[in-house]
Coordinates of C-alpha atoms in Angstrom, one line a residue:
M28 CA -24.6 5.9 30.4
S29 CA -21.5 4.5 28.7
Q30 CA -21.9 2.7 25.4
V31 CA -20.6 -0.9 25.0
S32 CA -18.7 -2.0 21.9
G33 CA -20.4 -4.7 19.8
R34 CA -17.2 -6.8 19.7
T35 CA -15.9 -9.2 22.3
L36 CA -12.3 -9.1 23.6
K37 CA -11.6 -12.2 21.6
Q38 CA -12.8 -10.6 18.4
K39 CA -10.8 -7.5 19.1
I40 CA -7.6 -9.5 19.7
S41 CA -8.3 -11.6 16.6
F42 CA -9.0 -8.4 14.6
F43 CA -5.8 -6.7 15.8
V44 CA -3.5 -9.7 15.2
S45 CA -5.1 -10.3 11.8
F46 CA -4.7 -6.6 10.9
I47 CA -1.0 -6.7 11.8
V48 CA -0.4 -9.8 9.7
V49 CA -2.4 -8.4 6.7
L50 CA -0.8 -5.0 7.0
T51 CA 2.7 -6.5 7.1
S52 CA 1.9 -8.5 4.0
V53 CA 0.5 -5.5 2.2
I54 CA 3.5 -3.4 3.1
S55 CA 5.9 -6.1 1.9
L56 CA 4.0 -6.5 -1.4
T57 CA 3.8 -2.7 -1.9
I58 CA 7.5 -2.3 -1.3
S59 CA 8.3 -5.2 -3.7
A60 CA 6.0 -3.8 -6.4
V61 CA 7.3 -0.2 -6.1
S62 CA 10.9 -1.4 -6.1
S63 CA 10.3 -3.6 -9.1
E64 CA 8.6 -0.7 -10.9
Y65 CA 11.5 1.6 -10.1
Y66 CA 14.2 -0.7 -11.3
M67 CA 12.2 -1.7 -14.4
I68 CA 11.8 1.9 -15.4
R69 CA 15.5 2.6 -14.7
Q70 CA 16.6 -0.4 -16.7
S71 CA 14.3 0.6 -19.6
K72 CA 15.7 4.1 -19.6
E73 CA 19.3 2.9 -19.7
M74 CA 18.6 0.3 -22.4
V75 CA 16.6 2.6 -24.6
G76 CA 19.1 5.4 -24.0
D77 CA 22.0 3.2 -25.2
Q78 CA 20.0 2.1 -28.3
L79 CA 19.2 5.7 -29.2
R80 CA 22.8 6.8 -28.8
I81 CA 24.0 4.0 -31.2
L82 CA 21.2 4.8 -33.7
A83 CA 21.9 8.6 -33.5
S84 CA 25.6 8.0 -34.0
N85 CA 25.0 5.9 -37.1
Y86 CA 22.5 8.4 -38.5
N87 CA 24.9 11.2 -37.9
D88 CA 27.4 9.4 -40.0
T89 CA 24.8 8.9 -42.7
L90 CA 23.9 12.6 -42.8
K91 CA 27.5 13.5 -42.9
E92 CA 27.9 11.1 -45.8
Y93 CA 25.0 12.8 -47.6
Q94 CA 26.5 16.2 -47.0
N95 CA 29.9 15.1 -48.3
M96 CA 28.2 13.8 -51.5
A97 CA 26.5 17.2 -51.9
V98 CA 29.8 19.1 -51.4
A99 CA 31.6 16.9 -53.9
L100 CA 28.9 17.7 -56.5
V101 CA 28.8 21.4 -55.6
I102 CA 32.5 21.9 -56.3
D103 CA 32.5 19.7 -59.4
D104 CA 33.9 21.6 -62.4
N105 CA 31.1 20.6 -64.7
I106 CA 28.4 21.7 -62.3
Q107 CA 30.3 24.9 -61.5
E108 CA 30.6 25.7 -65.2
Y109 CA 26.9 24.9 -65.9
C110 CA 25.7 27.2 -63.2
Q111 CA 27.9 30.1 -64.4
K112 CA 26.9 29.9 -68.1
R113 CA 24.8 32.7 -69.3
Q114 CA 22.4 33.2 -72.3
N115 CA 23.7 32.1 -75.7
E116 CA 26.7 30.3 -74.1
V117 CA 26.9 26.7 -75.3
F118 CA 27.4 24.0 -72.7
D119 CA 27.0 20.2 -72.9
E120 CA 24.5 19.3 -70.1
Q121 CA 25.6 15.7 -70.5
K122 CA 28.7 16.6 -68.5
V123 CA 26.5 17.5 -65.5
R124 CA 24.6 14.2 -65.9
D125 CA 27.9 12.3 -66.0
S126 CA 29.1 14.0 -62.8
I127 CA 25.8 13.1 -61.1
E128 CA 26.0 9.5 -62.5
G129 CA 29.4 9.1 -60.9
I130 CA 28.0 9.9 -57.5
M131 CA 24.9 7.7 -58.0
N132 CA 27.1 4.7 -58.9
I133 CA 28.8 5.1 -55.5
Q134 CA 25.6 5.8 -53.5
E135 CA 22.9 3.4 -54.6
N136 CA 20.1 4.9 -52.5
I137 CA 20.1 8.2 -54.4
N138 CA 16.7 8.4 -56.2
F139 CA 17.6 11.5 -58.3
A140 CA 19.7 14.6 -58.3
I141 CA 18.8 18.0 -59.8
V142 CA 21.1 20.9 -60.5
I143 CA 19.2 24.2 -60.7
R144 CA 20.8 27.3 -62.3
D145 CA 19.6 30.5 -60.6
Y146 CA 20.3 32.6 -63.8
D147 CA 17.4 31.3 -65.8
N148 CA 15.9 28.6 -63.4
S149 CA 16.9 25.9 -65.9
Y150 CA 17.9 22.6 -64.5
V151 CA 19.5 19.3 -65.2
Q152 CA 18.0 16.1 -63.7
R153 CA 19.4 12.7 -63.4
G154 CA 17.5 9.9 -61.6
A155 CA 17.4 6.1 -61.0
S156 CA 15.5 4.1 -63.5
D157 CA 12.5 3.6 -61.2
S158 CA 12.2 7.3 -60.3
R159 CA 12.9 9.2 -63.5
F160 CA 9.4 9.4 -64.6
E161 CA 7.8 9.7 -61.2
T162 CA 9.7 12.7 -60.0
A163 CA 7.5 15.8 -60.3
Y164 CA 10.2 18.4 -59.8
E165 CA 8.5 21.5 -61.3
T166 CA 5.3 21.1 -59.3
V167 CA 6.8 19.9 -56.0
Y168 CA 10.2 21.7 -55.6
E169 CA 9.0 25.0 -54.3
A170 CA 6.5 23.6 -51.8
D171 CA 8.9 20.9 -50.5
Y172 CA 11.7 23.4 -50.1
N173 CA 9.4 25.7 -48.1
V174 CA 8.7 22.9 -45.6
S175 CA 12.4 21.9 -45.3
I176 CA 14.3 22.7 -42.2
Q177 CA 17.8 23.9 -41.5
G178 CA 20.1 20.9 -41.1
K179 CA 22.4 22.5 -38.6
E180 CA 22.7 25.8 -36.7
G181 CA 24.4 28.3 -39.0
S182 CA 24.3 26.0 -42.0
T183 CA 22.8 26.8 -45.4
V184 CA 22.0 23.1 -46.0
R185 CA 18.3 22.3 -45.7
I186 CA 16.6 18.9 -45.3
S187 CA 13.1 17.7 -45.8
F188 CA 11.4 14.4 -45.1
G189 CA 8.3 13.7 -47.2
N190 CA 6.6 11.8 -49.9
N191 CA 5.8 14.7 -52.3
Y192 CA 8.3 13.8 -55.0
F193 CA 6.9 10.3 -55.5
Q194 CA 3.2 11.1 -55.4
N195 CA 2.7 9.6 -51.9
K196 CA 4.2 6.2 -52.9
K197 CA 7.2 6.4 -50.7
W198 CA 8.9 8.6 -48.1
T199 CA 12.3 10.0 -48.9
L200 CA 14.9 12.4 -47.6
T201 CA 15.7 15.5 -49.7
L202 CA 18.9 17.5 -49.2
Y203 CA 19.0 21.1 -50.6
H204 CA 22.6 22.5 -50.9
P205 CA 23.2 26.0 -52.4
I206 CA 25.8 26.1 -55.2
Y207 CA 28.3 28.9 -54.6
R208 CA 31.0 30.0 -57.1
I209 CA 34.3 28.6 -56.0
A210 CA 36.2 31.6 -57.2
G211 CA 33.9 34.0 -55.4
I212 CA 32.7 32.9 -52.0
G213 CA 29.2 34.3 -51.3
N214 CA 28.0 34.4 -54.9
K215 CA 25.2 31.8 -55.1
E216 CA 24.8 30.4 -58.6
G217 CA 22.3 27.6 -58.1
M218 CA 20.8 24.8 -56.0
L219 CA 21.7 21.1 -55.8
V220 CA 18.8 18.8 -54.9
L221 CA 19.6 15.2 -53.8
N222 CA 16.8 12.8 -53.0
F223 CA 17.6 9.6 -51.0
T224 CA 15.7 6.5 -50.0
D225 CA 16.8 6.9 -46.4
T226 CA 17.6 3.7 -44.5
L227 CA 16.6 5.1 -41.1
L228 CA 13.2 6.4 -42.4
Q229 CA 12.5 3.0 -43.9
Q230 CA 13.5 1.3 -40.6
L231 CA 11.3 3.6 -38.6
H232 CA 8.3 3.0 -41.0
D233 CA 8.8 -0.7 -40.8
K234 CA 9.1 -0.7 -37.0
N235 CA 6.3 1.7 -35.9
G236 CA 3.0 0.0 -35.4
T237 CA 4.4 -3.5 -35.3
E238 CA 5.0 -3.4 -31.5
I239 CA 2.1 -2.2 -29.4
G240 CA 3.1 0.5 -26.9
N241 CA 6.6 1.1 -28.4
E242 CA 7.0 3.9 -31.0
L243 CA 10.3 5.4 -32.4
F244 CA 10.2 8.8 -34.1
L245 CA 12.5 11.2 -35.8
V246 CA 11.5 14.8 -34.9
D247 CA 12.9 18.2 -35.6
C248 CA 13.6 20.8 -32.9
D249 CA 10.0 22.2 -33.2
G250 CA 8.5 18.8 -32.4
N251 CA 7.3 18.0 -35.9
I252 CA 7.4 14.2 -36.5
L253 CA 9.4 13.5 -39.6
S254 CA 9.3 9.7 -39.7
S255 CA 5.6 8.8 -39.3
I256 CA 4.3 7.0 -42.4
N257 CA 0.7 7.8 -41.5
R258 CA 0.8 11.3 -40.1
D259 CA -2.8 12.1 -40.7
E260 CA -3.9 8.9 -38.9
Y261 CA -1.5 9.4 -36.0
K262 CA -0.2 12.8 -35.1
N263 CA 2.0 15.6 -36.7
T264 CA 3.8 16.8 -33.6
V265 CA 4.9 15.6 -30.2
P266 CA 3.2 17.6 -27.3
Y267 CA 6.2 17.5 -25.0
I268 CA 8.9 19.2 -27.1
D269 CA 9.3 21.9 -24.4
Q270 CA 10.5 19.2 -22.0
M271 CA 13.3 18.0 -24.3
S272 CA 16.4 19.9 -23.4
G273 CA 20.1 19.1 -23.8
T274 CA 21.4 16.3 -26.0
N275 CA 19.5 13.4 -24.3
G276 CA 17.2 12.6 -21.5
S277 CA 13.9 10.9 -20.4
F278 CA 10.7 11.7 -18.6
T279 CA 7.2 10.1 -18.1
Q280 CA 4.0 11.8 -19.3
N281 CA 0.4 10.5 -19.4
G282 CA 1.5 6.8 -18.9
I283 CA 4.3 7.1 -21.6
L284 CA 8.0 6.8 -20.9
V285 CA 9.7 9.2 -23.4
C286 CA 13.5 8.9 -24.1
Y287 CA 15.2 11.2 -26.6
Q288 CA 18.7 11.6 -28.2
K289 CA 19.9 14.6 -30.3
I290 CA 21.7 13.6 -33.5
E291 CA 25.0 15.4 -32.9
K292 CA 24.8 19.0 -34.2
W293 CA 21.9 18.3 -36.5
N294 CA 18.5 19.8 -35.7
F295 CA 16.9 16.4 -35.2
Y296 CA 16.0 14.2 -32.3
L297 CA 15.4 10.5 -32.1
V298 CA 12.4 9.9 -29.7
N299 CA 11.3 6.6 -28.3
E300 CA 7.9 6.3 -26.6
I301 CA 7.2 3.2 -24.5
S302 CA 3.9 2.5 -22.7
T303 CA 4.5 2.1 -19.0
H304 CA 1.6 -0.4 -19.1
K305 CA 3.7 -2.5 -21.4
L306 CA 6.7 -2.3 -19.1
Y307 CA 4.7 -3.3 -16.0
R308 CA 3.0 -6.1 -17.9
E309 CA 6.4 -7.9 -18.1
G310 CA 6.6 -7.9 -14.3
Q311 CA 3.0 -8.8 -13.7
I312 CA 3.6 -12.5 -13.7
V313 CA 6.2 -12.2 -11.0
T314 CA 4.0 -9.8 -9.0
I315 CA 0.9 -12.1 -9.3
T316 CA 3.0 -15.1 -8.2
L317 CA 4.3 -13.1 -5.2
I318 CA 0.8 -12.0 -4.3
L319 CA -0.5 -15.6 -4.4
F320 CA 2.4 -16.9 -2.3
V321 CA 2.1 -14.2 0.3
S322 CA -1.7 -14.6 0.4
L323 CA -1.3 -18.3 1.0
I324 CA 1.2 -17.8 3.8
T325 CA -1.0 -15.1 5.3
G326 CA -4.1 -17.4 5.2
F327 CA -2.2 -20.2 7.0
A328 CA -0.9 -17.7 9.5
L329 CA -4.4 -16.3 10.2
I330 CA -5.9 -19.8 10.7
F331 CA -3.1 -20.7 13.1
L332 CA -3.5 -17.5 15.1
K333 CA -7.3 -17.9 15.2
R334 CA -6.9 -21.4 16.8
M335 CA -4.2 -20.2 19.2
I336 CA -6.4 -17.3 20.3
S337 CA -9.4 -19.6 20.8
A338 CA -7.3 -21.9 23.0
L339 CA -6.0 -19.0 25.1
Y340 CA -9.4 -17.4 25.4
E341 CA -11.3 -20.6 26.5
P342 CA -11.0 -19.8 30.3
M343 CA -12.3 -16.3 29.6
N344 CA -15.3 -17.9 27.8
R345 CA -16.3 -19.6 31.0
V346 CA -16.3 -16.3 32.9
L347 CA -18.3 -14.7 30.1
F348 CA -20.8 -17.6 30.2
G349 CA -21.2 -17.0 33.9
M350 CA -21.8 -13.3 33.4
D351 CA -24.5 -14.0 30.7
S352 CA -26.2 -16.3 33.1
I353 CA -26.3 -13.7 35.8
K354 CA -27.6 -11.2 33.4
K355 CA -30.5 -13.5 32.7
G356 CA -31.3 -13.7 36.5
N357 CA -29.5 -17.0 37.4
L358 CA -27.6 -16.0 40.5
N359 CA -26.7 -19.5 41.5
I360 CA -24.1 -19.9 38.7
R361 CA -20.5 -20.7 39.6
I362 CA -17.5 -21.0 37.3
D363 CA -15.6 -24.3 37.0
K364 CA -11.9 -23.6 37.8
N365 CA -10.4 -26.9 36.6
G366 CA -7.7 -26.7 34.0
M367 CA -7.4 -22.9 34.1
D368 CA -4.1 -21.0 34.0
V369 CA -3.1 -18.9 37.1
D370 CA -4.6 -15.6 35.9
S371 CA -7.8 -17.2 34.8
F372 CA -8.0 -19.2 38.0
K373 CA -7.8 -15.9 40.0
L374 CA -10.5 -14.3 37.9
A375 CA -12.9 -17.3 38.3
D376 CA -12.2 -17.6 42.0
G377 CA -12.9 -13.9 42.4
F378 CA -16.1 -14.2 40.4
N379 CA -17.4 -17.1 42.6
S380 CA -16.5 -15.2 45.8
M381 CA -18.3 -12.1 44.5
M382 CA -21.4 -14.1 43.8
D383 CA -21.4 -15.6 47.3
K384 CA -21.2 -12.1 48.8
I385 CA -23.9 -10.8 46.4
E386 CA -26.3 -13.4 47.7
L387 CA -25.6 -12.4 51.2
L388 CA -25.9 -8.7 50.4
M389 CA -29.2 -9.2 48.6
E390 CA -30.7 -10.7 51.8
Q391 CA -29.6 -7.6 53.7
A392 CA -30.9 -5.3 51.0
K393 CA -34.4 -6.8 51.3
E394 CA -34.4 -6.0 54.9
E395 CA -33.2 -2.4 54.4
Q396 CA -35.5 -1.6 51.4
H397 CA -38.5 -0.6 53.5
Q398 CA -36.3 1.7 55.6
M399 CA -34.8 3.3 52.5
E400 CA -38.2 4.0 51.0
Q401 CA -39.3 5.7 54.2
I402 CA -36.1 7.8 54.3
R403 CA -36.6 8.9 50.7
F404 CA -40.2 9.9 51.4
N405 CA -39.1 12.0 54.4
A406 CA -36.5 13.7 52.3
L407 CA -39.0 14.8 49.8
Q408 CA -41.2 16.3 52.5
A409 CA -38.3 18.2 53.9
Q410 CA -37.6 20.2 50.7
I411 CA -37.0 23.9 51.2
K412 CA -39.9 26.1 50.3
P413 CA -39.2 29.0 47.8
H414 CA -39.9 31.8 50.3
F415 CA -37.5 30.2 52.8
L416 CA -34.8 30.0 50.1
Y417 CA -35.3 33.7 49.2
N418 CA -35.2 34.8 52.8
T419 CA -32.0 32.8 53.5
L420 CA -30.2 34.3 50.4
E421 CA -31.4 37.8 51.4
C422 CA -29.8 37.3 54.8
I423 CA -26.6 36.2 53.3
H424 CA -26.7 39.2 50.9
W425 CA -27.1 41.7 53.7
Q426 CA -24.5 40.1 55.9
A427 CA -22.1 40.4 53.0
V428 CA -23.0 44.1 52.6
I429 CA -22.3 44.6 56.3
D430 CA -19.0 42.9 55.9
K431 CA -18.3 44.9 52.7
N432 CA -17.8 41.8 50.7
E433 CA -19.1 42.9 47.3
K434 CA -18.3 39.6 45.5
I435 CA -20.4 37.6 47.9
S436 CA -23.2 40.2 47.8
T437 CA -23.2 40.2 43.9
I438 CA -23.2 36.5 43.5
V439 CA -25.9 35.9 46.2
K440 CA -28.2 38.6 44.6
A441 CA -27.6 36.9 41.2
L442 CA -28.4 33.5 42.6
A443 CA -31.6 34.8 44.3
Q444 CA -32.7 36.4 41.0
Y445 CA -31.7 33.2 39.1
Y446 CA -33.9 30.9 41.3
R447 CA -36.8 33.5 41.5
I448 CA -37.1 33.3 37.7
C449 CA -36.6 29.5 37.7
L450 CA -39.6 29.1 40.0
S451 CA -41.6 32.0 38.4
K452 CA -44.6 31.2 40.7
G453 CA -45.2 28.0 38.8
K454 CA -45.6 29.7 35.4
E455 CA -44.3 27.8 32.3
I456 CA -44.5 30.8 30.0
I457 CA -42.6 34.1 30.8
T458 CA -41.6 37.2 28.8
L459 CA -38.4 37.4 26.9
E460 CA -37.4 40.3 29.1
E461 CA -37.6 38.0 32.2
E462 CA -35.7 35.3 30.4
L463 CA -32.9 37.8 29.5
E464 CA -32.8 38.9 33.2
H465 CA -32.4 35.2 34.1
I466 CA -29.4 34.9 31.7
R467 CA -27.8 38.1 33.1
S468 CA -28.0 36.7 36.6
Y469 CA -26.6 33.4 35.4
L470 CA -23.7 35.2 33.6
V471 CA -22.8 37.2 36.8
I472 CA -22.3 33.9 38.6
Q473 CA -20.3 32.3 35.7
N474 CA -18.1 35.4 35.2
M475 CA -17.2 35.4 38.8
R476 CA -16.3 31.7 38.4
Y477 CA -14.3 32.1 35.2
D478 CA -12.7 35.5 35.8
N479 CA -14.9 37.5 33.4
I480 CA -14.1 35.6 30.2
I481 CA -17.7 35.7 29.0
E482 CA -19.3 38.6 27.1
V483 CA -22.9 38.7 26.0
K484 CA -24.1 41.0 23.1
E485 CA -27.8 41.4 23.1
E486 CA -29.0 42.6 19.7
I487 CA -32.8 42.4 20.5
P488 CA -35.0 45.4 19.8
D489 CA -37.2 46.6 22.7
C490 CA -40.4 45.7 20.8
F491 CA -39.6 42.0 21.4
F492 CA -39.2 42.3 25.2
K493 CA -42.8 41.4 25.9
V494 CA -42.8 38.3 23.7
L495 CA -43.8 35.2 25.7
I496 CA -41.6 32.2 25.5
P497 CA -41.3 28.9 27.5
K498 CA -39.4 29.4 30.8
L499 CA -35.7 28.4 30.8
T500 CA -35.5 28.3 27.0
L501 CA -32.3 30.5 26.6
Q502 CA -30.4 29.8 29.8
P503 CA -29.5 26.1 29.0
L504 CA -28.4 27.2 25.5
V505 CA -26.2 29.9 26.8
E506 CA -24.8 27.5 29.3
N507 CA -24.1 25.0 26.5
A508 CA -22.4 27.7 24.4
I509 CA -20.1 28.6 27.4
Y510 CA -19.2 25.1 28.3
H511 CA -18.7 23.7 24.8
G512 CA -17.6 26.8 22.9
I513 CA -16.0 29.6 25.1
R514 CA -14.6 27.6 28.0
I515 CA -12.6 25.3 25.8
K516 CA -10.5 28.2 24.6
E517 CA -8.4 28.1 27.7
G518 CA -9.0 31.5 29.2
E519 CA -9.5 33.5 26.1
K520 CA -12.5 35.9 26.2
G521 CA -15.5 34.6 24.3
V522 CA -18.7 36.3 23.1
V523 CA -22.3 35.0 23.1
H524 CA -24.5 36.8 20.6
L525 CA -28.3 37.0 21.1
N526 CA -30.6 38.3 18.4
I527 CA -34.2 37.7 17.2
C528 CA -36.2 38.0 14.0
Q529 CA -39.8 37.5 12.8
K530 CA -40.6 35.6 9.6
E531 CA -44.2 35.6 8.6
Q532 CA -46.1 33.8 11.5
D533 CA -43.0 32.4 13.2
L534 CA -40.4 33.8 15.6
Y535 CA -36.7 32.9 15.4
I536 CA -34.3 33.5 18.3
Y537 CA -30.5 33.0 17.8
V538 CA -27.8 32.1 20.4
A539 CA -24.3 32.2 18.8
N540 CA -20.9 31.7 20.4
S541 CA -17.5 32.8 19.1
G542 CA -16.2 29.2 19.5
G543 CA -12.9 27.8 18.5
G544 CA -13.7 26.3 15.1
I545 CA -16.0 23.3 14.5
L546 CA -16.4 20.8 11.7
Q547 CA -19.7 20.4 9.8
A548 CA -19.7 16.7 10.7
E549 CA -19.9 17.7 14.4
I550 CA -22.7 20.1 13.7
D551 CA -24.6 17.4 11.9
R552 CA -24.1 15.1 14.9
M553 CA -25.5 17.8 17.2
N554 CA -28.7 18.2 15.1
A555 CA -29.1 14.4 15.1
S556 CA -28.6 14.3 18.9
V557 CA -30.8 17.2 19.9
S558 CA -34.0 15.2 20.0
E559 CA -32.6 12.0 21.6
W560 CA -30.7 11.1 24.7
D561 CA -26.9 11.6 24.4
E562 CA -25.0 12.0 27.7
S563 CA -22.1 13.9 26.0
F564 CA -24.5 16.4 24.4
G565 CA -26.3 17.7 27.5
Y566 CA -29.7 17.0 29.1
G567 CA -30.6 20.7 29.4
V568 CA -30.5 21.4 25.6
Q569 CA -32.5 18.2 24.8
N570 CA -35.1 19.2 27.5
V571 CA -35.6 22.6 25.9
N572 CA -36.1 21.1 22.5
R573 CA -38.6 18.5 23.9
R574 CA -40.6 21.1 25.8
I575 CA -41.0 23.3 22.7
S576 CA -42.0 20.2 20.6
L577 CA -44.5 19.1 23.2
M578 CA -46.0 22.6 23.5
F579 CA -46.1 23.7 19.8
G580 CA -45.6 20.6 17.7
A581 CA -42.8 18.7 15.9
D582 CA -42.2 21.6 13.4
Y583 CA -40.8 23.7 16.2
G584 CA -37.6 23.3 18.2
L585 CA -33.8 23.8 17.9
Y586 CA -31.5 23.7 15.0
Y587 CA -27.6 24.0 15.0
K588 CA -25.5 25.6 12.3
G589 CA -22.0 27.1 11.9
N590 CA -21.5 30.9 12.1
E591 CA -19.1 33.6 10.9
Y592 CA -17.5 33.9 14.4
G593 CA -16.0 30.4 14.1
G594 CA -18.5 28.8 16.5
V595 CA -22.0 27.5 16.5
T596 CA -25.4 29.2 16.3
V597 CA -28.5 27.5 17.7
E598 CA -31.8 28.6 16.1
I599 CA -34.9 28.5 18.4
H600 CA -38.0 28.3 16.2
L601 CA -41.3 29.3 18.0
P602 CA -44.8 30.1 16.6
L603 CA -45.7 33.8 16.6
G604 CA -49.1 32.9 18.1
T605 CA -47.5 32.4 21.5
T606 CA -46.2 35.9 21.7
T607 CA -47.6 39.3 22.4
F608 CA -46.3 42.8 21.8

């Protein structure tokens, strides 16, 4: 019996048209949103990249300027002479201070300068008025130098970014430049320490945290952040340093757009992090406006289409109303054909003609009903008796033997055995051995039909042969395994496995096919359908389950599950009390 959908044709047409309209709107909005996102990200990358290149170029000039100041002091005669003086040699340290003072007058952002002599670790310090007494050189120098990094590849200049020299009051850049003897290259005589209030550091400190979702960092080649004013509160390193290759680039990670730019040959990167949420937020107003506009247009379109479909469907409603009246038993109904289009007119006219003929046929049917009942009764009385059927099949068998037609002989013998066990002299319970003979006869017929594509492997110990089970329990299950498992494999040979086991006071018989692969959802549907009528599932299997349940109770019956052969196994659960050994 075919199932009827719960929707009318009008509802289906309305749903289909509405679905197309809505789908088109959604696709248009999606394309617009994705395109907007793509171009927004690309523009942001280009804009930030340009800003980073300008900022990196300016900072490269600044670092070069710092380096040039250091070189000018390193080759200064007074500093050279001071570093080369040995014990008991008199030298006026004020000359060194004057040389440093000359540089500090040119570069106002120098906080202090220190010239350290390697010979005896003595030093000369000169600082700005606001830093002279704050600088803790002797306690800070060694630790700060150890955390400094190489300024360039192959360079002896080292640079540190920190707040150690000013007791955490401000962040500064410190440049460490070795002092070599001019007359003897390679002979290190001391160290020049220059400390700057760096404009870029100050700019990054003032900028970071003021704009949510946008962070600008100065990092070294190991990913250490050099410009964060609150390292302990934020983070010490960037987690994506391995993705930063070359002089510049960009990538997205964890909802963050990362753009970076290397500062020329220096071992530093400028990194800008932008929250993609912030980027998208700028386009949300446009997107929301577009959504509202498209939704409004879609709503008007759906209302218009609904009214149009209703107008076009009105003649069909007349026909459906007539059908409903007939269903309720009103056979005198006729459809009004006025105002219908050509197609609907033909449909209504055919309906009216059909009803006229039905009334005529019903009168004839009443007259013939008695005759039909008599014919049906006579047909039941004329059923073939079992012994007549066996004798007929036996005659056919021997005639086939005489004609030397082995195939006919084999299939007739199998068919006779098949029906003999089916009838079983009226018994409802037979031995498992008889049931297995029944299956073998059935498989002889099926293999001749399907060119021997079915193989049965019986893994049942002899001690179970005398077990009593309901008649025709296994055959419908084997038939189902063949039709829904083996036959669908298009000629490939399939295997049906039969085995049995005893668990406490219950008996379990298993019928498994090799199958062609089945989803768990389909197995679940089979278990749900085994106890209720489902034309696609098979009446024979449902009949087996119902007979077992009626005989032994609701706890017994059939259960389907997947198996290792790629097919389905049906488990037959029977009480041991119905068996004998």
